[in-house]
C-alpha cells in the first residue's frame, strides 16, 4: 500500500538574505516525517518558494516550524520586491500527491491556519478549495491591495480573517492557507521591457485586461516583471490547472505575443517543482508538431527541456525538479521495483498476496515488452525501413501498455489487501454487519476492476500484434511467439481472478456484466493468439 503524501509549498517574503532562507529551510528539514525537495529563492522578487512532502500531519508541522522561524526573522515593514505579497508567509498551499484526496488537504489547510493564528496571533485567510466564499477564493482576490492595503481592508466585515485577529500586524501582514491542485509557477524570458512583458501577460492571463477583454488562456494568472539578476524581462505565469492549460500552451502563446511586439523569447524557467505529466505533455506536443518519434521517458524529458529552453537561466535537472522522481521511497517498496529474483521469492512466500493477479500482470508486461522489442528491432534498420511508418505507430502502443501492466502488478495486491481489511471489520451489531458487507462488496468490485483493466489493456494489442507478426524483423520471430503467449496468459490470469471474485458479489446486474465482459476478453485472446502464432508459423522471412 502506498503511503499518504501531501505536498506543501509555502512562499515566504524573503529571497535575498541567505541566512534567513537557510534558517527556514532547516526548520522544515528538521521536521520528522518531512522531505524538503526544493528551495527556490528569487532576489528580484524577494521571495523564496519551498517545496516539501510528507504525511498530512507531518507537513502541517513542517509548515508551522517554518512559520515560527519566519516570524522571528522577517519584517514586512522593510520588504520590497517585484512579486505581489500579503505577508511574511504569503501563501501556504497543501496539494494531494499520493493516496490523498482533496478533502484531506482542505483539512490540512484549516488545521494549519487555526494553529498558526492561535500561536502567532496573526490573521489567516483560506483560499482555493479550503475557502467557502466565492468573492475571496483566489489568491489575487485576497491579495488585492497587497500588504500596504491590509490596514484598511482587514477592518471591513467582509474581509475579516478566517482565523486570527482582524488586526494589522505590521511585521507579518497576513497569510493565505489553502488547498489546491498542483500549480506550476512558470516564467518565460523576453528580451524587452517590463512593460512589454506585462502587455503579453495581460493578453494571455484568464482575467485579461477586463471583463470585456478576457485573456486567451484558462486557469492562467500572469504578470510582467523585470529580473535584475539576469537583466531580462519575464512573463511570470501561474498555471492553476495544467490539464486545462499545459506549459507548452503558455510558452507558445508568449512567443506569439512577443513576435507581434518584435521581441525575442529566450527560453523559460520553472520555479520549484513540476509534475512528470506536465513535462511529458510538452514533449508529446513537440513530437506531434515536428513529427518526431521519441519513445523513452528520459528522451521525452530531454526534448521538452530543450524546446522550452528550461536550462536558459540555470541547469534543469529532472531528478531535482520533477516531483515523482523526488518522492521518498515507500518503506515497504513495491513489487514492480523488486529484482526478478526477489519478486519470485515474494510470490513463493506463505502469504496470499502477491498471487496470481500480480503474476498475470507481470507476465503480461513481459509479453508487451517483448512485442515492443520486436518493433524496435525492426524500426530504423535498412532491411526493414519500408515498414518504419508502421513501426512508429505500433511501438508506442506496446510501450505504453507495458508500463500500464507494470502498474497493475502492485494494484492487484493492493486491491486484495483492501478486501482483507473489509473482512476484518467488526460484525457485532446489525449496523456493523451492514457496514462490513458493504465494504466487502466494494472490496470485491475493486478486486475485479484490476484484472479487468489488465485484460482490457491487453485486448487492444491483438490487431497490432498480427501486423507486427506479418511485418516485423524475421530474426525476432521466436521472441514474438513468446510475447504473444505471455499476453494470452495475462488475459487468462485476469479471467480466473474475475471469476473467483465474482462468486462473492451480490449485485447480480454488475456480476453478470463483468462475467460477460471478461469472457469476451478471454475468447478474443485465445482466438487472436492462435491467429498471430499461425502468421508467424507460416511466414518465410
Short mmCIF file of C-alpha atoms in Angstrom, two decimals:
data_model
loop_
_atom_site.label_atom_id
_atom_site.label_comp_id
_atom_site.label_asym_id
_atom_site.label_seq_id
_atom_site.Cartn_x
_atom_site.Cartn_y
_atom_site.Cartn_z
CA UNK A 1 0.00 0.00 0.00
CA UNK A 2 1.37 3.40 -0.93
CA UNK A 3 1.73 5.86 1.92
CA UNK A 4 -0.20 9.12 2.09
CA UNK A 5 1.82 12.02 0.71
CA UNK A 6 0.82 15.69 0.74
CA UNK A 7 2.88 18.45 -0.84
CA UNK A 8 3.23 21.82 0.86
CA UNK A 9 4.61 24.86 -1.00
CA UNK A 10 4.92 27.84 1.36
CA UNK A 11 6.06 31.13 -0.23
CA UNK A 12 7.99 33.38 2.17
CA UNK A 13 8.66 37.05 1.50
CA UNK A 14 12.44 36.83 1.67
CA UNK A 15 14.65 35.97 -1.27
CA UNK A 16 17.82 37.96 -0.58
CA UNK A 17 19.12 37.05 2.86
CA UNK A 18 20.77 33.63 2.61
CA UNK A 19 20.85 33.42 6.40
CA UNK A 20 17.05 33.73 6.63
CA UNK A 21 16.48 31.40 3.66
CA UNK A 22 18.70 28.73 5.22
CA UNK A 23 17.10 29.09 8.65
CA UNK A 24 13.62 28.47 7.26
CA UNK A 25 14.97 25.56 5.21
CA UNK A 26 16.44 23.98 8.32
CA UNK A 27 13.17 24.42 10.23
CA UNK A 28 11.39 22.42 7.55
CA UNK A 29 14.17 19.86 7.08
CA UNK A 30 14.37 19.07 10.79
CA UNK A 31 10.65 18.20 11.00
CA UNK A 32 10.09 14.48 11.46
CA UNK A 33 8.42 12.78 8.50
CA UNK A 34 9.09 15.62 6.06
CA UNK A 35 11.30 15.64 2.95
CA UNK A 36 12.40 19.08 1.71
CA UNK A 37 12.52 18.76 -2.07
CA UNK A 38 13.34 22.25 -3.29
CA UNK A 39 14.25 25.75 -2.17
CA UNK A 40 13.91 28.38 -4.90
CA UNK A 41 14.89 31.94 -3.89
CA UNK A 42 14.38 34.96 -6.14
CA UNK A 43 16.45 38.05 -5.33
CA UNK A 44 14.41 40.41 -7.55
CA UNK A 45 11.08 39.07 -6.35
CA UNK A 46 12.49 38.95 -2.79
CA UNK A 47 10.61 35.73 -2.27
CA UNK A 48 11.51 32.08 -1.70
CA UNK A 49 9.39 29.10 -2.63
CA UNK A 50 9.91 25.99 -0.51
CA UNK A 51 8.60 22.59 -1.58
CA UNK A 52 8.34 19.68 0.82
CA UNK A 53 6.31 16.48 1.16
CA UNK A 54 5.22 14.14 3.89
CA UNK A 55 2.20 12.69 5.64
CA UNK A 56 -0.71 15.10 6.29
CA UNK A 57 0.25 15.65 9.94
CA UNK A 58 3.95 15.95 9.15
CA UNK A 59 3.53 18.67 6.50
CA UNK A 60 1.30 20.69 8.84
CA UNK A 61 4.03 20.59 11.47
CA UNK A 62 6.69 21.39 8.86
CA UNK A 63 4.78 24.47 7.72
CA UNK A 64 4.30 25.59 11.33
CA UNK A 65 8.00 25.19 12.09
CA UNK A 66 8.86 27.29 9.04
CA UNK A 67 6.36 29.97 10.03
CA UNK A 68 7.68 30.09 13.60
CA UNK A 69 11.18 30.73 12.28
CA UNK A 70 10.00 33.32 9.73
CA UNK A 71 8.06 35.17 12.44
CA UNK A 72 11.35 35.88 14.20
CA UNK A 73 13.38 36.76 11.11
CA UNK A 74 11.17 38.53 8.54
CA UNK A 75 9.98 42.11 8.99
CA UNK A 76 7.41 43.12 6.37
CA UNK A 77 7.81 46.83 7.15
CA UNK A 78 11.15 46.62 5.34
CA UNK A 79 10.14 44.32 2.48
CA UNK A 80 10.33 45.32 -1.17
CA UNK A 81 10.21 43.04 -4.21
CA UNK A 82 8.81 42.52 -7.69
CA UNK A 83 6.34 39.84 -6.60
CA UNK A 84 2.95 40.84 -5.15
CA UNK A 85 2.73 39.87 -1.48
CA UNK A 86 0.39 39.97 1.50
CA UNK A 87 2.62 38.80 4.32
CA UNK A 88 5.82 37.22 5.59
CA UNK A 89 4.36 33.78 4.90
CA UNK A 90 2.40 34.88 1.87
CA UNK A 91 0.71 31.67 0.73
CA UNK A 92 0.79 28.14 2.13
CA UNK A 93 -0.99 25.62 -0.11
CA UNK A 94 -1.48 21.90 0.54
CA UNK A 95 -1.65 19.67 -2.54
CA UNK A 96 -2.61 15.98 -2.84
CA UNK A 97 0.21 13.87 -4.28
CA UNK A 98 -0.29 10.20 -3.38
CA UNK A 99 -3.00 8.29 -1.54
CA UNK A 100 -4.74 11.53 -0.54
CA UNK A 101 -7.93 13.21 -1.74
CA UNK A 102 -8.55 16.96 -1.88
CA UNK A 103 -10.76 16.76 1.24
CA UNK A 104 -7.77 15.74 3.33
CA UNK A 105 -5.76 18.70 2.01
CA UNK A 106 -8.64 21.02 2.91
CA UNK A 107 -8.44 19.63 6.43
CA UNK A 108 -4.66 20.26 6.43
CA UNK A 109 -5.10 23.88 5.35
CA UNK A 110 -7.71 24.59 8.01
CA UNK A 111 -5.82 22.84 10.79
CA UNK A 112 -2.63 24.70 9.86
CA UNK A 113 -4.46 28.04 9.66
CA UNK A 114 -6.07 27.55 13.06
CA UNK A 115 -2.77 26.59 14.73
CA UNK A 116 -0.81 29.41 13.06
CA UNK A 117 -3.34 32.06 14.05
CA UNK A 118 -3.65 30.79 17.62
CA UNK A 119 0.09 30.56 18.24
CA UNK A 120 1.45 33.64 16.44
CA UNK A 121 -1.67 35.83 16.74
CA UNK A 122 -1.69 36.66 13.02
CA UNK A 123 -4.58 36.90 10.53
CA UNK A 124 -5.05 33.95 8.16
CA UNK A 125 -7.32 33.71 5.11
CA UNK A 126 -8.39 30.46 3.46
CA UNK A 127 -8.23 30.18 -0.31
CA UNK A 128 -8.72 27.66 -3.08
CA UNK A 129 -10.70 24.53 -2.22
CA UNK A 130 -10.40 25.39 1.50
CA UNK A 131 -12.41 28.61 1.09
CA UNK A 132 -16.19 28.62 1.14
CA UNK A 133 -16.64 32.22 -0.04
CA UNK A 134 -16.57 32.87 -3.79
CA UNK A 135 -15.53 36.53 -3.53
CA UNK A 136 -12.37 35.58 -1.61
CA UNK A 137 -11.46 32.22 -3.07
CA UNK A 138 -8.46 33.03 -5.27
CA UNK A 139 -5.08 34.43 -4.27
CA UNK A 140 -5.46 37.58 -6.44
CA UNK A 141 -8.85 38.33 -4.81
CA UNK A 142 -7.43 38.11 -1.30
CA UNK A 143 -4.11 39.74 -2.15
CA UNK A 144 -5.70 42.79 -3.84
CA UNK A 145 -4.24 45.90 -2.22
CA UNK A 146 -1.29 43.80 -1.04
CA UNK A 147 0.49 44.27 2.28
CA UNK A 148 0.08 48.03 2.20
CA UNK A 149 -3.72 47.73 1.94
CA UNK A 150 -4.24 45.37 4.88
CA UNK A 151 -4.66 48.11 7.48
CA UNK A 152 -7.80 49.44 5.80
CA UNK A 153 -9.09 46.16 4.32
CA UNK A 154 -8.96 43.97 7.41
CA UNK A 155 -11.39 46.13 9.39
CA UNK A 156 -14.20 45.57 6.86
CA UNK A 157 -16.67 42.82 7.90
CA UNK A 158 -16.40 41.08 4.52
CA UNK A 159 -12.61 40.84 4.93
CA UNK A 160 -12.50 39.51 8.47
CA UNK A 161 -9.84 36.76 8.52
CA UNK A 162 -10.97 33.13 8.70
CA UNK A 163 -8.61 32.68 11.64
CA UNK A 164 -6.77 35.06 13.92
CA UNK A 165 -7.31 38.72 14.81
CA UNK A 166 -8.90 41.23 12.47
CA UNK A 167 -5.90 43.44 13.11
CA UNK A 168 -2.94 44.66 11.09
CA UNK A 169 0.29 43.02 12.29
CA UNK A 170 2.95 45.25 10.67
CA UNK A 171 5.87 42.83 10.92
CA UNK A 172 3.86 39.92 9.49
CA UNK A 173 0.99 41.19 7.35
CA UNK A 174 -1.41 38.32 6.63
CA UNK A 175 -1.18 34.73 5.41
CA UNK A 176 -3.24 32.72 2.92
CA UNK A 177 -3.59 28.98 3.58
CA UNK A 178 -5.33 26.80 1.05
CA UNK A 179 -5.81 23.51 -0.74
CA UNK A 180 -5.36 23.32 -4.48
CA UNK A 181 -4.35 21.20 -7.40
CA UNK A 182 -0.75 21.23 -8.50
CA UNK A 183 0.18 24.79 -9.51
CA UNK A 184 3.06 25.31 -11.90
CA UNK A 185 4.97 28.54 -11.38
CA UNK A 186 6.45 29.27 -14.79
CA UNK A 187 8.37 32.25 -16.19
CA UNK A 188 9.09 32.94 -19.87
CA UNK A 189 12.15 35.09 -20.72
CA UNK A 190 11.52 38.07 -23.00
CA UNK A 191 14.20 40.42 -24.35
CA UNK A 192 12.16 43.54 -23.89
CA UNK A 193 10.97 45.88 -21.18
CA UNK A 194 8.97 45.05 -18.06
CA UNK A 195 6.04 46.94 -19.59
CA UNK A 196 6.18 44.87 -22.81
CA UNK A 197 6.27 41.65 -20.82
CA UNK A 198 3.23 42.83 -18.87
CA UNK A 199 1.36 43.58 -22.11
CA UNK A 200 1.89 39.96 -23.14
CA UNK A 201 0.80 38.81 -19.67
CA UNK A 202 -2.44 40.78 -19.94
CA UNK A 203 -3.18 39.11 -23.27
CA UNK A 204 -2.70 35.56 -22.04
CA UNK A 205 -3.99 35.54 -18.45
CA UNK A 206 -7.56 34.36 -17.95
CA UNK A 207 -8.82 37.63 -16.45
CA UNK A 208 -7.24 39.58 -19.32
CA UNK A 209 -7.46 43.34 -19.14
CA UNK A 210 -11.09 43.46 -18.02
CA UNK A 211 -14.35 41.52 -18.22
CA UNK A 212 -14.80 42.94 -21.70
CA UNK A 213 -11.28 41.87 -22.73
CA UNK A 214 -10.61 38.42 -21.25
CA UNK A 215 -7.29 36.70 -21.87
CA UNK A 216 -6.53 33.74 -24.12
CA UNK A 217 -5.66 31.04 -21.56
CA UNK A 218 -7.89 29.45 -18.93
CA UNK A 219 -6.55 28.72 -15.43
CA UNK A 220 -3.70 31.11 -16.10
CA UNK A 221 -2.54 34.02 -13.94
CA UNK A 222 0.25 36.24 -15.29
CA UNK A 223 2.13 39.49 -14.81
CA UNK A 224 5.25 41.01 -16.37
CA UNK A 225 8.30 41.85 -14.30
CA UNK A 226 11.99 42.65 -14.53
CA UNK A 227 14.63 40.14 -13.41
CA UNK A 228 17.65 42.13 -12.25
CA UNK A 229 19.98 39.17 -11.83
CA UNK A 230 19.51 38.12 -15.47
CA UNK A 231 18.94 41.61 -16.91
CA UNK A 232 15.81 40.47 -18.77
CA UNK A 233 12.05 40.82 -18.55
CA UNK A 234 9.82 37.83 -17.80
CA UNK A 235 6.20 36.95 -18.27
CA UNK A 236 5.57 35.33 -14.87
CA UNK A 237 2.80 32.75 -15.03
CA UNK A 238 0.90 30.60 -12.58
CA UNK A 239 -0.83 27.65 -14.25
CA UNK A 240 -3.50 26.57 -11.78
CA UNK A 241 -4.62 23.54 -13.79
CA UNK A 242 -2.03 22.23 -16.24
CA UNK A 243 -4.54 19.76 -17.69
CA UNK A 244 -6.53 22.77 -18.96
CA UNK A 245 -3.58 24.96 -19.92
CA UNK A 246 -0.33 22.98 -20.16
CA UNK A 247 3.14 24.51 -20.00
CA UNK A 248 3.77 24.38 -23.73
CA UNK A 249 0.50 26.20 -24.47
CA UNK A 250 1.56 29.10 -22.24
CA UNK A 251 5.04 29.15 -23.79
CA UNK A 252 3.71 29.19 -27.34
CA UNK A 253 1.23 31.99 -26.56
CA UNK A 254 4.00 34.13 -25.06
CA UNK A 255 6.07 33.50 -28.20
CA UNK A 256 3.18 34.67 -30.38
CA UNK A 257 2.75 37.81 -28.28
CA UNK A 258 6.47 38.53 -28.34
CA UNK A 259 6.59 38.08 -32.11
CA UNK A 260 3.84 40.67 -32.54
CA UNK A 261 5.94 43.11 -30.50
CA UNK A 262 9.09 42.08 -32.43
CA UNK A 263 10.72 40.72 -29.26
CA UNK A 264 12.85 37.64 -28.75
CA UNK A 265 11.90 34.84 -26.36
CA UNK A 266 14.99 33.13 -24.92
CA UNK A 267 13.69 30.11 -23.08
CA UNK A 268 11.79 29.76 -19.86
CA UNK A 269 12.07 28.80 -16.21
CA UNK A 270 10.08 26.56 -13.87
CA UNK A 271 10.03 27.82 -10.29
CA UNK A 272 10.02 24.98 -7.80
CA UNK A 273 8.74 21.54 -8.73
CA UNK A 274 6.78 20.26 -11.72
CA UNK A 275 4.73 17.07 -12.23
CA UNK A 276 6.12 14.48 -14.66
CA UNK A 277 2.85 14.52 -16.61
CA UNK A 278 3.26 18.21 -17.44
CA UNK A 279 6.71 17.61 -18.91
CA UNK A 280 5.53 14.62 -20.94
CA UNK A 281 2.61 16.69 -22.25
CA UNK A 282 5.09 19.27 -23.56
CA UNK A 283 7.28 16.60 -25.16
CA UNK A 284 4.33 14.98 -26.90
CA UNK A 285 3.16 18.37 -28.21
CA UNK A 286 6.52 18.96 -29.92
CA UNK A 287 6.69 15.34 -31.07
CA UNK A 288 3.35 15.80 -32.83
CA UNK A 289 4.19 19.26 -34.14
CA UNK A 290 7.54 18.15 -35.61
CA UNK A 291 6.54 14.56 -36.49
CA UNK A 292 9.18 13.11 -34.17
CA UNK A 293 9.46 9.54 -32.89
CA UNK A 294 10.61 9.52 -29.27
CA UNK A 295 9.77 6.57 -27.06
CA UNK A 296 11.64 6.58 -23.77
CA UNK A 297 10.66 8.84 -20.89
CA UNK A 298 14.13 10.31 -20.37
CA UNK A 299 14.37 11.23 -24.06
CA UNK A 300 10.96 12.90 -23.93
CA UNK A 301 12.14 14.95 -20.97
CA UNK A 302 15.29 15.93 -22.85
CA UNK A 303 13.12 17.12 -25.75
CA UNK A 304 10.77 19.14 -23.50
CA UNK A 305 13.68 20.80 -21.67
CA UNK A 306 15.26 21.73 -24.99
CA UNK A 307 12.15 23.04 -26.73
CA UNK A 308 11.02 25.09 -23.73
CA UNK A 309 14.53 26.36 -23.02
CA UNK A 310 14.25 25.34 -19.38
CA UNK A 311 18.01 25.49 -18.83
CA UNK A 312 18.32 29.07 -20.09
CA UNK A 313 18.88 30.57 -16.62
CA UNK A 314 20.37 27.52 -14.94
CA UNK A 315 20.51 23.75 -15.44
CA UNK A 316 17.19 21.90 -15.26
CA UNK A 317 17.87 18.53 -13.66
CA UNK A 318 14.77 16.29 -13.87
CA UNK A 319 15.82 14.32 -10.78
CA UNK A 320 15.81 17.54 -8.77
CA UNK A 321 12.79 19.25 -10.34
CA UNK A 322 10.18 16.59 -11.14
CA UNK A 323 8.18 15.60 -8.08
CA UNK A 324 7.70 11.93 -8.94
CA UNK A 325 11.49 11.48 -9.08
CA UNK A 326 11.91 13.15 -5.69
CA UNK A 327 9.32 11.40 -3.54
CA UNK A 328 10.72 9.41 -0.63
CA UNK A 329 10.70 5.69 -1.32
CA UNK A 330 7.89 3.68 0.22
CA UNK A 331 9.26 1.89 3.27
CA UNK A 332 7.81 -1.41 2.05
CA UNK A 333 8.86 -0.85 -1.55
CA UNK A 334 6.74 -2.04 -4.46
CA UNK A 335 6.57 -5.39 -6.18
CA UNK A 336 7.34 -3.81 -9.56
CA UNK A 337 10.64 -2.34 -8.35
CA UNK A 338 11.95 -5.58 -6.86
CA UNK A 339 14.57 -7.62 -8.67
CA UNK A 340 13.19 -10.56 -10.65
CA UNK A 341 14.67 -12.91 -8.06
CA UNK A 342 13.12 -11.04 -5.12
CA UNK A 343 9.76 -10.81 -6.87
CA UNK A 344 9.69 -14.57 -7.47
CA UNK A 345 10.67 -15.27 -3.85
CA UNK A 346 7.98 -12.88 -2.60
CA UNK A 347 5.39 -14.74 -4.65
CA UNK A 348 6.60 -18.06 -3.26
CA UNK A 349 6.23 -16.96 0.38
CA UNK A 350 3.49 -18.29 2.65
CA UNK A 351 1.20 -15.31 2.09
CA UNK A 352 -1.92 -14.96 -0.11
CA UNK A 353 -0.57 -11.83 -1.80
CA UNK A 354 1.09 -11.26 -4.16
CA UNK A 355 -0.63 -14.04 -6.01
CA UNK A 356 -1.99 -14.98 -9.40
CA UNK A 357 -3.24 -11.49 -10.25
CA UNK A 358 0.14 -9.83 -9.78
CA UNK A 359 1.88 -12.66 -11.63
CA UNK A 360 -0.59 -12.38 -14.52
CA UNK A 361 0.18 -8.65 -14.77
CA UNK A 362 3.94 -9.31 -14.67
CA UNK A 363 3.70 -11.98 -17.37
CA UNK A 364 1.51 -9.71 -19.50
CA UNK A 365 4.01 -6.85 -19.07
CA UNK A 366 6.77 -9.19 -20.26
CA UNK A 367 4.68 -10.03 -23.33
CA UNK A 368 4.17 -6.35 -24.16
CA UNK A 369 7.89 -5.73 -23.58
CA UNK A 370 8.88 -8.50 -26.00
CA UNK A 371 6.47 -7.14 -28.61
CA UNK A 372 7.94 -3.66 -28.10
CA UNK A 373 11.43 -5.13 -28.55
CA UNK A 374 10.44 -6.80 -31.83
CA UNK A 375 9.14 -3.47 -33.09
CA UNK A 376 12.33 -1.68 -32.10
CA UNK A 377 14.49 -4.39 -33.68
CA UNK A 378 12.60 -3.70 -36.90
CA UNK A 379 12.43 0.10 -36.82
CA UNK A 380 15.37 2.04 -38.21
CA UNK A 381 17.07 -0.96 -39.83
CA UNK A 382 17.77 -0.55 -43.53
CA UNK A 383 16.46 -4.03 -44.32
CA UNK A 384 13.07 -3.17 -42.84
CA UNK A 385 12.92 0.62 -43.38
CA UNK A 386 9.92 0.30 -45.69
CA UNK A 387 7.97 -0.54 -42.52
CA UNK A 388 9.20 2.43 -40.44
CA UNK A 389 5.86 4.24 -40.53
CA UNK A 390 4.05 1.13 -39.29
CA UNK A 391 6.60 0.60 -36.52
CA UNK A 392 6.27 4.23 -35.39
CA UNK A 393 2.57 3.51 -34.92
CA UNK A 394 2.91 0.06 -33.30
CA UNK A 395 5.87 0.54 -30.91
CA UNK A 396 4.34 3.31 -28.73
CA UNK A 397 1.19 1.24 -28.14
CA UNK A 398 3.27 -1.73 -26.95
CA UNK A 399 5.46 0.51 -24.80
CA UNK A 400 2.52 2.30 -23.15
CA UNK A 401 0.72 -0.98 -22.47
CA UNK A 402 3.88 -2.43 -20.94
CA UNK A 403 4.01 0.46 -18.46
CA UNK A 404 0.29 0.15 -17.74
CA UNK A 405 0.64 -3.55 -16.94
CA UNK A 406 3.64 -2.90 -14.69
CA UNK A 407 1.45 -0.61 -12.55
CA UNK A 408 -1.16 -3.38 -12.26
CA UNK A 409 1.38 -5.70 -10.57
CA UNK A 410 1.06 -3.67 -7.36
CA UNK A 411 -2.55 -2.60 -7.91
CA UNK A 412 -3.72 -6.22 -7.74
CA UNK A 413 -2.04 -6.83 -4.37
CA UNK A 414 -3.37 -3.51 -3.05
CA UNK A 415 -6.94 -4.46 -4.06
CA UNK A 416 -6.61 -7.83 -2.32
CA UNK A 417 -5.38 -6.13 0.88
CA UNK A 418 -8.37 -3.77 0.82
CA UNK A 419 -10.74 -6.74 0.66
CA UNK A 420 -8.93 -8.47 3.53
CA UNK A 421 -9.24 -5.30 5.60
CA UNK A 422 -13.01 -5.32 4.98
CA UNK A 423 -13.19 -8.95 6.18
CA UNK A 424 -11.67 -7.91 9.50
CA UNK A 425 -14.28 -5.23 10.23
CA UNK A 426 -16.44 -5.82 13.34
CA UNK A 427 -19.74 -7.73 13.00
CA UNK A 428 -21.16 -7.49 16.48
CA UNK A 429 -24.23 -5.33 15.76
CA UNK A 430 -26.69 -5.18 12.84
CA UNK A 431 -25.13 -1.87 11.83
CA UNK A 432 -21.65 -3.42 11.93
CA UNK A 433 -22.82 -6.26 9.71
CA UNK A 434 -24.33 -3.89 7.14
CA UNK A 435 -21.17 -1.77 7.01
CA UNK A 436 -18.94 -4.84 6.78
CA UNK A 437 -20.95 -6.36 3.95
CA UNK A 438 -20.92 -3.07 2.04
CA UNK A 439 -17.15 -2.80 2.49
CA UNK A 440 -16.67 -6.40 1.36
CA UNK A 441 -18.80 -5.83 -1.75
CA UNK A 442 -16.79 -2.68 -2.56
CA UNK A 443 -13.56 -4.58 -1.95
CA UNK A 444 -14.59 -7.39 -4.30
CA UNK A 445 -15.56 -4.90 -7.00
CA UNK A 446 -12.15 -3.26 -6.70
CA UNK A 447 -10.52 -6.72 -6.80
CA UNK A 448 -12.45 -7.36 -10.03
CA UNK A 449 -11.67 -3.98 -11.61
CA UNK A 450 -7.91 -4.56 -11.50
CA UNK A 451 -7.74 -7.82 -13.51
CA UNK A 452 -10.46 -6.43 -15.77
CA UNK A 453 -8.19 -3.49 -16.59
CA UNK A 454 -5.38 -5.97 -17.27
CA UNK A 455 -7.49 -7.93 -19.77
CA UNK A 456 -8.79 -4.75 -21.37
CA UNK A 457 -5.28 -3.32 -21.83
CA UNK A 458 -4.00 -6.48 -23.50
CA UNK A 459 -7.08 -6.82 -25.70
CA UNK A 460 -6.30 -3.62 -27.57
CA UNK A 461 -2.99 -5.11 -28.75
CA UNK A 462 -4.12 -8.06 -30.85
CA UNK A 463 -4.54 -6.28 -34.19
CA UNK A 464 -1.15 -4.60 -33.72
CA UNK A 465 0.41 -7.97 -32.89
CA UNK A 466 -0.91 -9.55 -36.08
CA UNK A 467 0.54 -6.66 -38.06
CA UNK A 468 3.84 -6.99 -36.22
CA UNK A 469 3.87 -10.74 -36.91
CA UNK A 470 3.40 -10.01 -40.62
CA UNK A 471 5.99 -7.21 -40.97
CA UNK A 472 8.45 -7.49 -38.09
CA UNK A 473 12.11 -8.44 -38.22
CA UNK A 474 12.06 -12.16 -39.01
CA UNK A 475 15.07 -12.74 -36.78
CA UNK A 476 12.88 -11.95 -33.74
CA UNK A 477 10.18 -14.49 -34.65
CA UNK A 478 10.66 -16.63 -31.53
CA UNK A 479 10.65 -13.54 -29.29
CA UNK A 480 7.25 -12.51 -30.60
CA UNK A 481 5.95 -16.05 -30.22
CA UNK A 482 6.93 -15.99 -26.55
CA UNK A 483 5.48 -12.49 -26.17
CA UNK A 484 2.13 -13.47 -27.66
CA UNK A 485 1.79 -16.46 -25.33
CA UNK A 486 2.69 -14.24 -22.34
CA UNK A 487 -0.08 -11.82 -23.29
CA UNK A 488 -2.59 -14.66 -23.66
CA UNK A 489 -1.53 -15.95 -20.24
CA UNK A 490 -2.03 -12.48 -18.77
CA UNK A 491 -5.62 -12.43 -20.02
CA UNK A 492 -6.30 -15.95 -18.74
CA UNK A 493 -4.89 -14.95 -15.35
CA UNK A 494 -7.22 -11.95 -15.30
CA UNK A 495 -10.12 -14.20 -16.33
CA UNK A 496 -9.59 -16.64 -13.45
CA UNK A 497 -9.30 -13.78 -10.92
CA UNK A 498 -12.52 -12.14 -12.09
CA UNK A 499 -14.40 -15.47 -12.00
CA UNK A 500 -13.40 -16.31 -8.43
CA UNK A 501 -14.06 -12.80 -7.08
CA UNK A 502 -17.41 -12.56 -8.83
CA UNK A 503 -18.67 -15.52 -6.78
CA UNK A 504 -18.97 -13.26 -3.74
CA UNK A 505 -20.79 -10.39 -5.50
CA UNK A 506 -24.45 -9.88 -4.56
CA UNK A 507 -25.20 -7.26 -7.20
CA UNK A 508 -26.45 -9.63 -9.93
CA UNK A 509 -26.55 -6.99 -12.66
CA UNK A 510 -22.94 -5.98 -12.02
CA UNK A 511 -21.90 -9.62 -11.68
CA UNK A 512 -23.42 -10.69 -14.99
CA UNK A 513 -21.91 -7.67 -16.72
CA UNK A 514 -18.35 -8.38 -15.62
CA UNK A 515 -18.65 -12.11 -16.35
CA UNK A 516 -19.82 -11.37 -19.89
CA UNK A 517 -17.08 -8.81 -20.42
CA UNK A 518 -14.23 -10.99 -19.14
CA UNK A 519 -15.44 -13.92 -21.24
CA UNK A 520 -15.22 -11.71 -24.35
CA UNK A 521 -11.63 -10.77 -23.48
CA UNK A 522 -10.72 -14.43 -22.84
CA UNK A 523 -12.29 -15.61 -26.09
CA UNK A 524 -10.61 -12.82 -28.06
CA UNK A 525 -7.22 -13.63 -26.50
CA UNK A 526 -7.47 -17.33 -27.29
CA UNK A 527 -8.55 -16.71 -30.91
CA UNK A 528 -6.09 -13.86 -31.56
CA UNK A 529 -3.14 -15.68 -30.02
CA UNK A 530 -3.75 -18.66 -32.33
CA UNK A 531 -4.09 -16.39 -35.37
CA UNK A 532 -0.90 -14.47 -34.56
CA UNK A 533 1.10 -17.65 -33.98
CA UNK A 534 -0.20 -19.08 -37.26
CA UNK A 535 1.01 -15.97 -39.13
CA UNK A 536 4.46 -16.44 -37.61
CA UNK A 537 4.49 -20.17 -38.23
CA UNK A 538 3.63 -19.80 -41.93
CA UNK A 539 5.88 -16.81 -42.56
CA UNK A 540 9.06 -17.37 -44.57
CA UNK A 541 11.25 -14.33 -43.86
#
